[in-house]
PDB file of C-alpha atoms (C1' of nucleotides) in Angstrom:
ATOM      1  CA  MET A  16     -23.873   8.044  14.530  1.00 35.00           C
ATOM      2  CA  THR A  17     -26.504   6.494  12.310  1.00 32.00           C
ATOM      3  CA  SER A  18     -28.098   8.600   9.677  1.00 33.00           C
ATOM      4  CA  SER A  19     -30.547   6.025   8.550  1.00 32.00           C
ATOM      5  CA  MET A  20     -33.355   7.324  10.694  1.00 34.00           C
ATOM      6  CA  ASN A  21     -33.933  10.728   9.162  1.00 34.00           C
ATOM      7  CA  LEU A  22     -35.625  10.598   5.820  1.00 34.00           C
ATOM      8  CA  GLY A  23     -34.455  13.516   3.743  1.00 35.00           C
ATOM      9  CA  VAL A  24     -35.489  14.572   0.284  1.00 36.00           C
ATOM     10  CA  ASP A  25     -32.938  12.260  -1.223  1.00 38.00           C
ATOM     11  CA  ASP A  26     -34.312   9.356   0.726  1.00 38.00           C
ATOM     12  CA  GLN A  27     -37.778  10.099  -0.524  1.00 38.00           C
ATOM     13  CA  MET A  28     -36.347  10.237  -4.001  1.00 38.00           C
ATOM     14  CA  GLU A  29     -34.745   6.918  -3.384  1.00 38.00           C
ATOM     15  CA  LEU A  30     -38.051   5.395  -2.495  1.00 38.00           C
ATOM     16  CA  ILE A  31     -39.638   6.993  -5.501  1.00 35.00           C
ATOM     17  CA  SER A  32     -36.903   5.729  -7.739  1.00 37.00           C
ATOM     18  CA  GLU A  33     -37.227   2.285  -6.277  1.00 38.00           C
ATOM     19  CA  TYR A  34     -40.923   1.903  -6.696  1.00 37.00           C
ATOM     20  CA  TYR A  35     -41.697   4.295  -9.544  1.00 36.00           C
ATOM     21  CA  PRO A  36     -38.624   4.316 -11.765  1.00 37.00           C
ATOM     22  CA  GLU A  37     -40.282   6.109 -14.645  1.00 36.00           C
ATOM     23  CA  PHE A  38     -41.676   8.836 -12.488  1.00 35.00           C
ATOM     24  CA  TYR A  39     -38.280   9.276 -10.901  1.00 35.00           C
ATOM     25  CA  ALA A  40     -36.652   9.568 -14.279  1.00 34.00           C
ATOM     26  CA  LYS A  41     -38.974  12.444 -15.148  1.00 33.00           C
ATOM     27  CA  MET A  42     -38.509  14.122 -11.807  1.00 35.00           C
ATOM     28  CA  VAL A  43     -34.735  14.139 -11.946  1.00 34.00           C
ATOM     29  CA  PRO A  44     -33.258  15.472 -15.172  1.00 33.00           C
ATOM     30  CA  GLN A  45     -29.839  13.925 -14.305  1.00 30.00           C
ATOM     31  CA  GLN A  46     -27.847  17.067 -15.148  1.00 30.00           C
ATOM     32  CA  GLY A  47     -28.616  19.118 -12.070  1.00 30.00           C
ATOM     33  CA  GLU A  48     -25.934  21.727 -11.596  1.00 32.00           C
ATOM     34  CA  ALA A  49     -26.520  22.165  -7.864  1.00 32.00           C
ATOM     35  CA  LYS A  50     -26.515  18.442  -7.186  1.00 35.00           C
ATOM     36  CA  PRO A  51     -23.418  17.428  -5.283  1.00 38.00           C
ATOM     37  CA  ARG A  52     -24.245  13.777  -4.785  1.00 38.00           C
ATOM     38  CA  ARG A  53     -27.398  11.773  -5.102  1.00 42.00           C
ATOM     39  CA  ARG A  54     -28.131   8.637  -3.234  1.00 44.00           C
ATOM     40  CA  ARG A  55     -29.954   6.052  -5.206  1.00 51.00           C
ATOM     41  CA  ARG A  56     -31.806   2.913  -4.558  1.00 50.00           C
ATOM     42  CA  LYS A  57     -31.951  -0.355  -6.266  1.00 46.00           C
ATOM     43  CA  LYS A  58     -34.510  -1.123  -8.792  1.00 45.00           C
ATOM     44  CA  SER A  59     -35.795  -4.614  -8.305  1.00 42.00           C
ATOM     45  CA  LYS A  60     -36.025  -6.288 -11.648  1.00 40.00           C
ATOM     46  CA  GLY A  61     -38.567  -9.031 -11.752  1.00 38.00           C
ATOM     47  CA  ASP A  62     -36.765 -11.406 -14.060  1.00 39.00           C
ATOM     48  CA  ASP A  63     -34.800 -14.350 -12.863  1.00 39.00           C
ATOM     49  CA  GLY A  64     -31.889 -15.468 -15.012  1.00 36.00           C
ATOM     50  CA  GLY A  65     -32.645 -19.147 -14.619  1.00 34.00           C
ATOM     51  CA  GLY A  66     -30.400 -19.864 -11.666  1.00 34.00           C
ATOM     52  CA  GLY A  67     -31.320 -21.987  -8.684  1.00 33.00           C
ATOM     53  CA  GLY A  68     -34.847 -22.003  -7.393  1.00 33.00           C
ATOM     54  CA  GLY A  69     -36.038 -19.720  -4.674  1.00 33.00           C
ATOM     55  CA  GLY A  70     -38.032 -16.617  -3.931  1.00 35.00           C
ATOM     56  CA  GLY A  71     -40.467 -14.825  -6.163  1.00 38.00           C
ATOM     57  CA  PHE A  72     -38.725 -11.778  -7.561  1.00 43.00           C
ATOM     58  CA  LYS A  73     -35.651 -10.529  -5.690  1.00 52.00           C
ATOM     59  CA  LYS A  74     -33.162 -13.004  -6.974  1.00 52.00           C
ATOM     60  CA  ARG A  75     -29.876 -12.930  -8.683  1.00 76.00           C
ATOM     61  CA  LYS A  76     -26.707 -14.930  -7.932  1.00 90.00           C
ATOM     62  CA  LEU A  77     -25.342 -16.482 -11.041  1.00 93.00           C
ATOM     63  CA  SER A  78     -25.227 -20.231 -11.226  1.00 93.00           C
ATOM     64  CA  GLU A  79     -22.015 -22.096 -10.568  1.00 92.00           C
ATOM     65  CA  GLU A  80     -21.679 -22.964 -14.205  1.00 92.00           C
ATOM     66  CA  GLN A  81     -22.162 -19.382 -15.274  1.00 93.00           C
ATOM     67  CA  VAL A  82     -19.561 -18.229 -12.794  1.00 94.00           C
ATOM     68  CA  SER A  83     -17.051 -20.876 -13.787  1.00 93.00           C
ATOM     69  CA  MET A  84     -17.475 -20.007 -17.447  1.00 93.00           C
ATOM     70  CA  LEU A  85     -17.025 -16.354 -16.649  1.00 95.00           C
ATOM     71  CA  GLU A  86     -13.956 -17.162 -14.585  1.00 95.00           C
ATOM     72  CA  LEU A  87     -12.521 -19.138 -17.440  1.00 94.00           C
ATOM     73  CA  SER A  88     -13.075 -16.244 -19.762  1.00 94.00           C
ATOM     74  CA  PHE A  89     -11.637 -13.834 -17.250  1.00 95.00           C
ATOM     75  CA  GLY A  90      -8.560 -15.980 -16.977  1.00 93.00           C
ATOM     76  CA  ASP A  91      -8.123 -15.649 -20.702  1.00 93.00           C
ATOM     77  CA  GLU A  92      -8.494 -11.904 -20.770  1.00 93.00           C
ATOM     78  CA  HIS A  93      -9.500  -9.356 -18.170  1.00 93.00           C
ATOM     79  CA  LYS A  94     -10.913  -6.942 -20.673  1.00 91.00           C
ATOM     80  CA  LEU A  95     -14.140  -7.646 -22.376  1.00 92.00           C
ATOM     81  CA  GLU A  96     -14.782  -6.482 -25.890  1.00 92.00           C
ATOM     82  CA  SER A  97     -18.411  -6.275 -26.823  1.00 89.00           C
ATOM     83  CA  GLU A  98     -18.221  -9.189 -29.206  1.00 91.00           C
ATOM     84  CA  ARG A  99     -17.031 -11.517 -26.497  1.00 92.00           C
ATOM     85  CA  LYS A 100     -19.508 -10.019 -24.113  1.00 94.00           C
ATOM     86  CA  ASP A 101     -22.442 -10.748 -26.394  1.00 93.00           C
ATOM     87  CA  ARG A 102     -21.194 -14.222 -27.131  1.00 93.00           C
ATOM     88  CA  LEU A 103     -20.739 -15.029 -23.448  1.00 93.00           C
ATOM     89  CA  ALA A 104     -24.102 -13.554 -22.647  1.00 94.00           C
ATOM     90  CA  SER A 105     -25.931 -15.681 -25.139  1.00 93.00           C
ATOM     91  CA  GLU A 106     -23.945 -18.763 -24.185  1.00 93.00           C
ATOM     92  CA  LEU A 107     -24.754 -18.340 -20.536  1.00 94.00           C
ATOM     93  CA  GLY A 108     -28.263 -17.028 -20.968  1.00 93.00           C
ATOM     94  CA  LEU A 109     -27.423 -13.715 -19.354  1.00 93.00           C
ATOM     95  CA  ASP A 110     -27.992 -10.101 -20.177  1.00 92.00           C
ATOM     96  CA  PRO A 111     -24.845  -8.669 -21.796  1.00 93.00           C
ATOM     97  CA  ARG A 112     -25.090  -5.996 -19.180  1.00 93.00           C
ATOM     98  CA  GLN A 113     -24.759  -8.670 -16.502  1.00 94.00           C
ATOM     99  CA  VAL A 114     -21.651 -10.011 -18.160  1.00 95.00           C
ATOM    100  CA  ALA A 115     -20.150  -6.556 -18.296  1.00 94.00           C
ATOM    101  CA  VAL A 116     -20.988  -5.926 -14.650  1.00 94.00           C
ATOM    102  CA  TRP A 117     -19.566  -9.261 -13.667  1.00 96.00           C
ATOM    103  CA  PHE A 118     -16.294  -8.441 -15.410  1.00 96.00           C
ATOM    104  CA  GLN A 119     -16.142  -5.044 -13.818  1.00 95.00           C
ATOM    105  CA  ASN A 120     -16.650  -6.496 -10.370  1.00 95.00           C
ATOM    106  CA  ARG A 121     -14.192  -9.262 -11.092  1.00 95.00           C
ATOM    107  CA  ARG A 122     -11.585  -6.776 -12.177  1.00 95.00           C
ATOM    108  CA  ALA A 123     -12.182  -4.800  -9.017  1.00 95.00           C
ATOM    109  CA  ARG A 124     -11.743  -7.928  -6.909  1.00 95.00           C
ATOM    110  CA  TRP A 125      -8.604  -8.857  -8.817  1.00 95.00           C
ATOM    111  CA  LYS A 126      -7.202  -5.386  -8.370  1.00 94.00           C
ATOM    112  CA  SER A 127      -7.820  -5.235  -4.650  1.00 94.00           C
ATOM    113  CA  LYS A 128      -6.308  -8.670  -4.251  1.00 92.00           C
ATOM    114  CA  LYS A 129      -3.244  -7.573  -6.126  1.00 92.00           C
ATOM    115  CA  LEU A 130      -3.041  -4.464  -4.030  1.00 92.00           C
ATOM    116  CA  GLU A 131      -3.240  -6.602  -0.929  1.00 91.00           C
ATOM    117  CA  GLU A 132      -0.418  -8.777  -2.190  1.00 92.00           C
ATOM    118  CA  GLN A 133       1.718  -5.771  -3.012  1.00 92.00           C
ATOM    119  CA  TYR A 134       1.070  -4.385   0.417  1.00 92.00           C
ATOM    120  CA  SER A 135       2.116  -7.507   2.258  1.00 91.00           C
ATOM    121  CA  LYS A 136       5.168  -7.859   0.076  1.00 93.00           C
ATOM    122  CA  LEU A 137       6.150  -4.267   0.744  1.00 94.00           C
ATOM    123  CA  LYS A 138       5.514  -4.761   4.416  1.00 93.00           C
ATOM    124  CA  MET A 139       7.766  -7.779   4.554  1.00 94.00           C
ATOM    125  CA  GLU A 140      10.486  -5.900   2.727  1.00 96.00           C
ATOM    126  CA  HIS A 141      10.095  -3.016   5.114  1.00 96.00           C
ATOM    127  CA  ASP A 142      10.285  -5.262   8.132  1.00 96.00           C
ATOM    128  CA  SER A 143      13.445  -6.961   6.971  1.00 97.00           C
ATOM    129  CA  THR A 144      14.925  -3.568   6.128  1.00 98.00           C
ATOM    130  CA  VAL A 145      14.237  -2.403   9.649  1.00 98.00           C
ATOM    131  CA  VAL A 146      15.952  -5.496  11.025  1.00 98.00           C
ATOM    132  CA  GLU A 147      18.934  -4.930   8.740  1.00 98.00           C
ATOM    133  CA  LYS A 148      19.103  -1.292   9.772  1.00 98.00           C
ATOM    134  CA  CYS A 149      19.182  -2.323  13.394  1.00 98.00           C
ATOM    135  CA  ARG A 150      21.919  -4.810  12.689  1.00 98.00           C
ATOM    136  CA  LEU A 151      23.980  -2.211  10.857  1.00 98.00           C
ATOM    137  CA  GLU A 152      23.532   0.287  13.635  1.00 98.00           C
ATOM    138  CA  THR A 153      24.882  -2.100  16.239  1.00 98.00           C
ATOM    139  CA  GLU A 154      27.737  -2.944  13.913  1.00 98.00           C
ATOM    140  CA  VAL A 155      28.517   0.753  13.565  1.00 98.00           C
ATOM    141  CA  LEU A 156      28.545   1.037  17.313  1.00 98.00           C
ATOM    142  CA  LYS A 157      30.907  -1.899  17.595  1.00 98.00           C
ATOM    143  CA  LEU A 158      33.228  -0.526  14.934  1.00 98.00           C
ATOM    144  CA  LYS A 159      33.276   2.868  16.579  1.00 98.00           C
ATOM    145  CA  GLU A 160      34.327   1.204  19.766  1.00 97.00           C
ATOM    146  CA  GLN A 161      37.081  -0.632  17.962  1.00 97.00           C
ATOM    147  CA  LEU A 162      38.174   2.585  16.327  1.00 97.00           C
ATOM    148  CA  CYS A 163      38.299   4.315  19.664  1.00 97.00           C
ATOM    149  CA  ASP A 164      40.400   1.540  21.125  1.00 96.00           C
ATOM    150  CA  ALA A 165      42.715   1.609  18.156  1.00 96.00           C
ATOM    151  CA  GLU A 166      43.165   5.353  18.467  1.00 96.00           C
ATOM    152  CA  LYS A 167      43.984   4.954  22.095  1.00 95.00           C
ATOM    153  CA  ASP A 168      46.588   2.364  21.226  1.00 95.00           C
ATOM    154  CA  ILE A 169      48.100   4.594  18.604  1.00 94.00           C
ATOM    155  CA  GLN A 170      48.172   7.526  20.933  1.00 94.00           C
ATOM    156  CA  ARG A 171      49.770   5.472  23.611  1.00 93.00           C
ATOM    157  CA  LEU A 172      52.426   4.240  21.234  1.00 93.00           C
ATOM    158  CA  LEU A 173      53.031   7.689  19.850  1.00 92.00           C
ATOM    159  CA  LEU A 174      53.414   8.945  23.294  1.00 90.00           C
ATOM    160  CA  GLU A 175      55.977   6.292  23.992  1.00 90.00           C
ATOM    161  CA  ARG A 176      57.861   7.225  20.834  1.00 86.00           C
ATOM    162  CA  CYS A 177      57.760  10.850  21.766  1.00 84.00           C
ATOM    163  CA  THR A 178      59.196  10.278  25.138  1.00 83.00           C
ATOM    164  CA  ASP A 179      61.738   8.060  23.442  1.00 74.00           C
ATOM    165  CA  GLY A 180      62.518  10.826  20.961  1.00 62.00           C
ATOM    166  CA  VAL A 181      63.086  13.318  23.704  1.00 59.00           C
ATOM    167  CA  SER A 182      65.995  11.287  24.947  1.00 54.00           C
ATOM    168  CA  SER A 183      67.397  10.279  21.548  1.00 48.00           C
ATOM    169  CA  ASN A 184      68.145  12.456  18.493  1.00 48.00           C
ATOM    170  CA  SER A 185      66.015  10.910  15.769  1.00 44.00           C
ATOM    171  CA  PRO A 186      62.442  11.404  16.946  1.00 45.00           C
ATOM    172  CA  SER A 187      60.137  10.852  13.959  1.00 42.00           C
ATOM    173  CA  THR A 188      61.672   8.508  11.455  1.00 41.00           C
ATOM    174  CA  SER A 189      60.499   5.111  10.212  1.00 42.00           C
ATOM    175  CA  PHE A 190      57.505   4.692  12.478  1.00 42.00           C
ATOM    176  CA  SER A 191      55.322   1.780  11.565  1.00 44.00           C
ATOM    177  CA  VAL A 192      52.407   0.296  13.434  1.00 43.00           C
ATOM    178  CA  GLU A 193      53.420  -3.260  12.605  1.00 42.00           C
ATOM    179  CA  ALA A 194      56.837  -2.686  14.070  1.00 42.00           C
ATOM    180  CA  MET A 195      55.534  -1.376  17.323  1.00 43.00           C
ATOM    181  CA  ASP A 196      56.643  -3.239  20.394  1.00 43.00           C
ATOM    182  CA  PRO A 197      53.875  -4.722  22.458  1.00 42.00           C
ATOM    183  CA  VAL A 198      55.824  -3.710  25.540  1.00 40.00           C
ATOM    184  CA  PRO A 199      56.564  -0.003  25.555  1.00 42.00           C
ATOM    185  CA  PRO A 200      60.227   0.627  26.162  1.00 40.00           C
ATOM    186  CA  PHE A 201      61.602   3.241  28.460  1.00 39.00           C
ATOM    187  CA  LEU A 202      58.323   4.208  30.021  1.00 40.00           C
ATOM    188  CA  GLY A 203      59.278   2.841  33.360  1.00 37.00           C
ATOM    189  CA  GLU A 204      62.532   4.706  33.279  1.00 37.00           C
ATOM    190  CA  PHE A 205      61.148   8.159  32.481  1.00 39.00           C
ATOM    191  CA  GLY A 206      57.814   8.084  34.212  1.00 38.00           C
ATOM    192  CA  MET A 207      54.929  10.338  33.156  1.00 40.00           C
ATOM    193  CA  ASP A 208      56.377  13.696  34.129  1.00 40.00           C
ATOM    194  CA  GLY A 209      56.138  16.235  31.336  1.00 37.00           C
ATOM    195  CA  ILE A 210      53.846  14.152  29.171  1.00 38.00           C
ATOM    196  CA  GLU A 211      50.840  16.337  29.792  1.00 38.00           C
ATOM    197  CA  ASN A 212      52.819  19.327  28.681  1.00 39.00           C
ATOM    198  CA  ILE A 213      53.554  17.626  25.423  1.00 37.00           C
ATOM    199  CA  PHE A 214      49.989  16.616  24.573  1.00 40.00           C
ATOM    200  CA  HIS A 215      48.065  19.538  26.009  1.00 39.00           C
ATOM    201  CA  PHE A 216      48.524  22.800  24.260  1.00 38.00           C
ATOM    202  CA  SER A 217      46.625  25.798  25.579  1.00 38.00           C
ATOM    203  CA  GLY A 218      43.976  23.708  27.240  1.00 37.00           C
ATOM    204  CA  ILE A 219      43.179  21.494  24.243  1.00 38.00           C
ATOM    205  CA  ASN A 220      43.409  17.818  24.830  1.00 40.00           C
ATOM    206  CA  TYR A 221      44.912  16.448  21.616  1.00 39.00           C
ATOM    207  CA  VAL A 222      44.553  12.952  22.824  1.00 39.00           C
ATOM    208  CA  ASN A 223      40.870  12.976  22.017  1.00 41.00           C
ATOM    209  CA  GLN A 224      40.983  14.667  18.639  1.00 41.00           C
ATOM    210  CA  GLY A 225      41.049  11.602  16.461  1.00 41.00           C
ATOM    211  CA  LEU A 226      43.705  10.331  14.153  1.00 43.00           C
ATOM    212  CA  GLU A 227      44.309  13.354  11.989  1.00 42.00           C
ATOM    213  CA  TRP A 228      46.771  15.019  14.282  1.00 37.00           C
ATOM    214  CA  ALA A 229      48.599  11.758  14.785  1.00 40.00           C
ATOM    215  CA  ASN A 230      49.082  11.298  11.039  1.00 42.00           C
ATOM    216  CA  LEU A 231      51.059  14.504  10.990  1.00 37.00           C
ATOM    217  CA  TYR A 232      53.597  12.930  13.241  1.00 39.00           C
ATOM    218  CA  ILE A 233      53.871   9.590  11.533  1.00 37.00           C
TER     219      ILE A 233
ATOM    220  C1'  DC B  95     -19.797   3.876 -24.964  1.00 80.25           C
ATOM    221  C1'  DG B  96     -16.982   1.331 -21.634  1.00 80.25           C
ATOM    222  C1'  DG B  97     -14.348   1.347 -17.471  1.00 80.25           C
ATOM    223  C1'  DC B  98     -13.873   2.534 -12.759  1.00 80.25           C
ATOM    224  C1'  DG B  99     -14.921   4.016  -8.010  1.00 80.25           C
ATOM    225  C1'  DC B 100     -18.268   4.146  -4.727  1.00 80.25           C
ATOM    226  C1'  DT B 101     -22.086   2.328  -2.721  1.00 80.25           C
ATOM    227  C1'  DA B 102     -26.512  -0.096  -1.725  1.00 80.25           C
ATOM    228  C1'  DA B 103     -28.816  -4.331  -1.520  1.00 80.25           C
ATOM    229  C1'  DT B 104     -28.797  -8.919  -0.996  1.00 80.25           C
ATOM    230  C1'  DC B 105     -27.086 -13.600  -0.178  1.00 80.25           C
ATOM    231  C1'  DC B 106     -24.878 -16.902   2.773  1.00 80.25           C
TER     232       DC B 106
ATOM    233  C1'  DG C 213     -19.671  -9.624   8.366  1.00 80.25           C
ATOM    234  C1'  DG C 214     -17.714 -10.930   3.962  1.00 80.25           C
ATOM    235  C1'  DA C 215     -18.914 -11.925  -0.855  1.00 80.25           C
ATOM    236  C1'  DT C 216     -21.667 -10.964  -4.768  1.00 80.25           C
ATOM    237  C1'  DT C 217     -24.650  -8.344  -7.847  1.00 80.25           C
ATOM    238  C1'  DA C 218     -25.884  -4.145  -9.515  1.00 80.25           C
ATOM    239  C1'  DG C 219     -26.972   1.168  -9.880  1.00 80.25           C
ATOM    240  C1'  DC C 220     -25.108   5.620 -10.471  1.00 80.25           C
ATOM    241  C1'  DG C 221     -21.898   9.324 -11.625  1.00 80.25           C
ATOM    242  C1'  DC C 222     -17.782  10.598 -13.731  1.00 80.25           C
ATOM    243  C1'  DC C 223     -13.955  10.358 -16.962  1.00 80.25           C
ATOM    244  C1'  DG C 224     -11.420   9.456 -21.243  1.00 80.25           C
TER     245       DG C 224
END
DNA sequence: CGGCGCTAATCC
DNA sequence: GGATTAGCGCCG
C-alpha cells in the first residue's frame, strides 16, 4: 500500500530539486507536454524570519504577534491587495510572499470551516425533516384508518336507509349524516336477508369501493 | 499576476 | 494526527 519505497524518476527529480534547485530548473523546462503530474519537494530556505529561537536552518512558524496581526487584517478583509500585502510584510518583517501564502492558507481554512458548518446545518435540517416525515406518515396511517371507519359507518347507515326505503315509498330524500340515528331503526325487524343482493352486483363488492358510489345515493 | 486546489514537509 | 507553512500547477 505504500509507494514511498520505490524511487522513481520523479523521486530522483525531487531530490535533485531539493538539493540542487538551479540544476533542477535547467533540467525541467516546466512546459513538458507529456508530463501528467510532477511531484516536487520542498526547497529548504536558510533564512529565519526572526521568530522564536531554535534549530539552524529548517525553521518557519510565524510568531504569535505576526499571526495575530495577520488575523486582525484577515478579519478586516479576506482578500489581500498587493499594497496591503507589502505594508503588512514590512510591518511584520516578513516576505510579501509569506503574507500572501498566509492569506491563501487562511482563506482555505476559513472556507473548509464554513463548509463544515454548512454541512452540519444541512445534516440537522435533514434529520429533523426525516423525523417530520415519519410523523406525517404515521398521521396519514391514522387518518386512513379513521377514513375507513367513517366509510364503514356511512355504508352501514346507507344500508339501513336502503332497507328502510324498500319498505317505504320515499327512499332517497333528505339524507343527512348529522341527522342519522345512532340506533339503526328497523334492522331488527327485517333482518339481513336480501342485503347482499342489494350491495353485490355481478360479483363486485360495492361496500369496499370508497365513498364515490355512496355519494350517488345521497 | 493572484487565487485556488492539492500536496509535501514540518511543527507540536 | 492535526495544524501550519510553503511549493507547484492550473485557471481567469
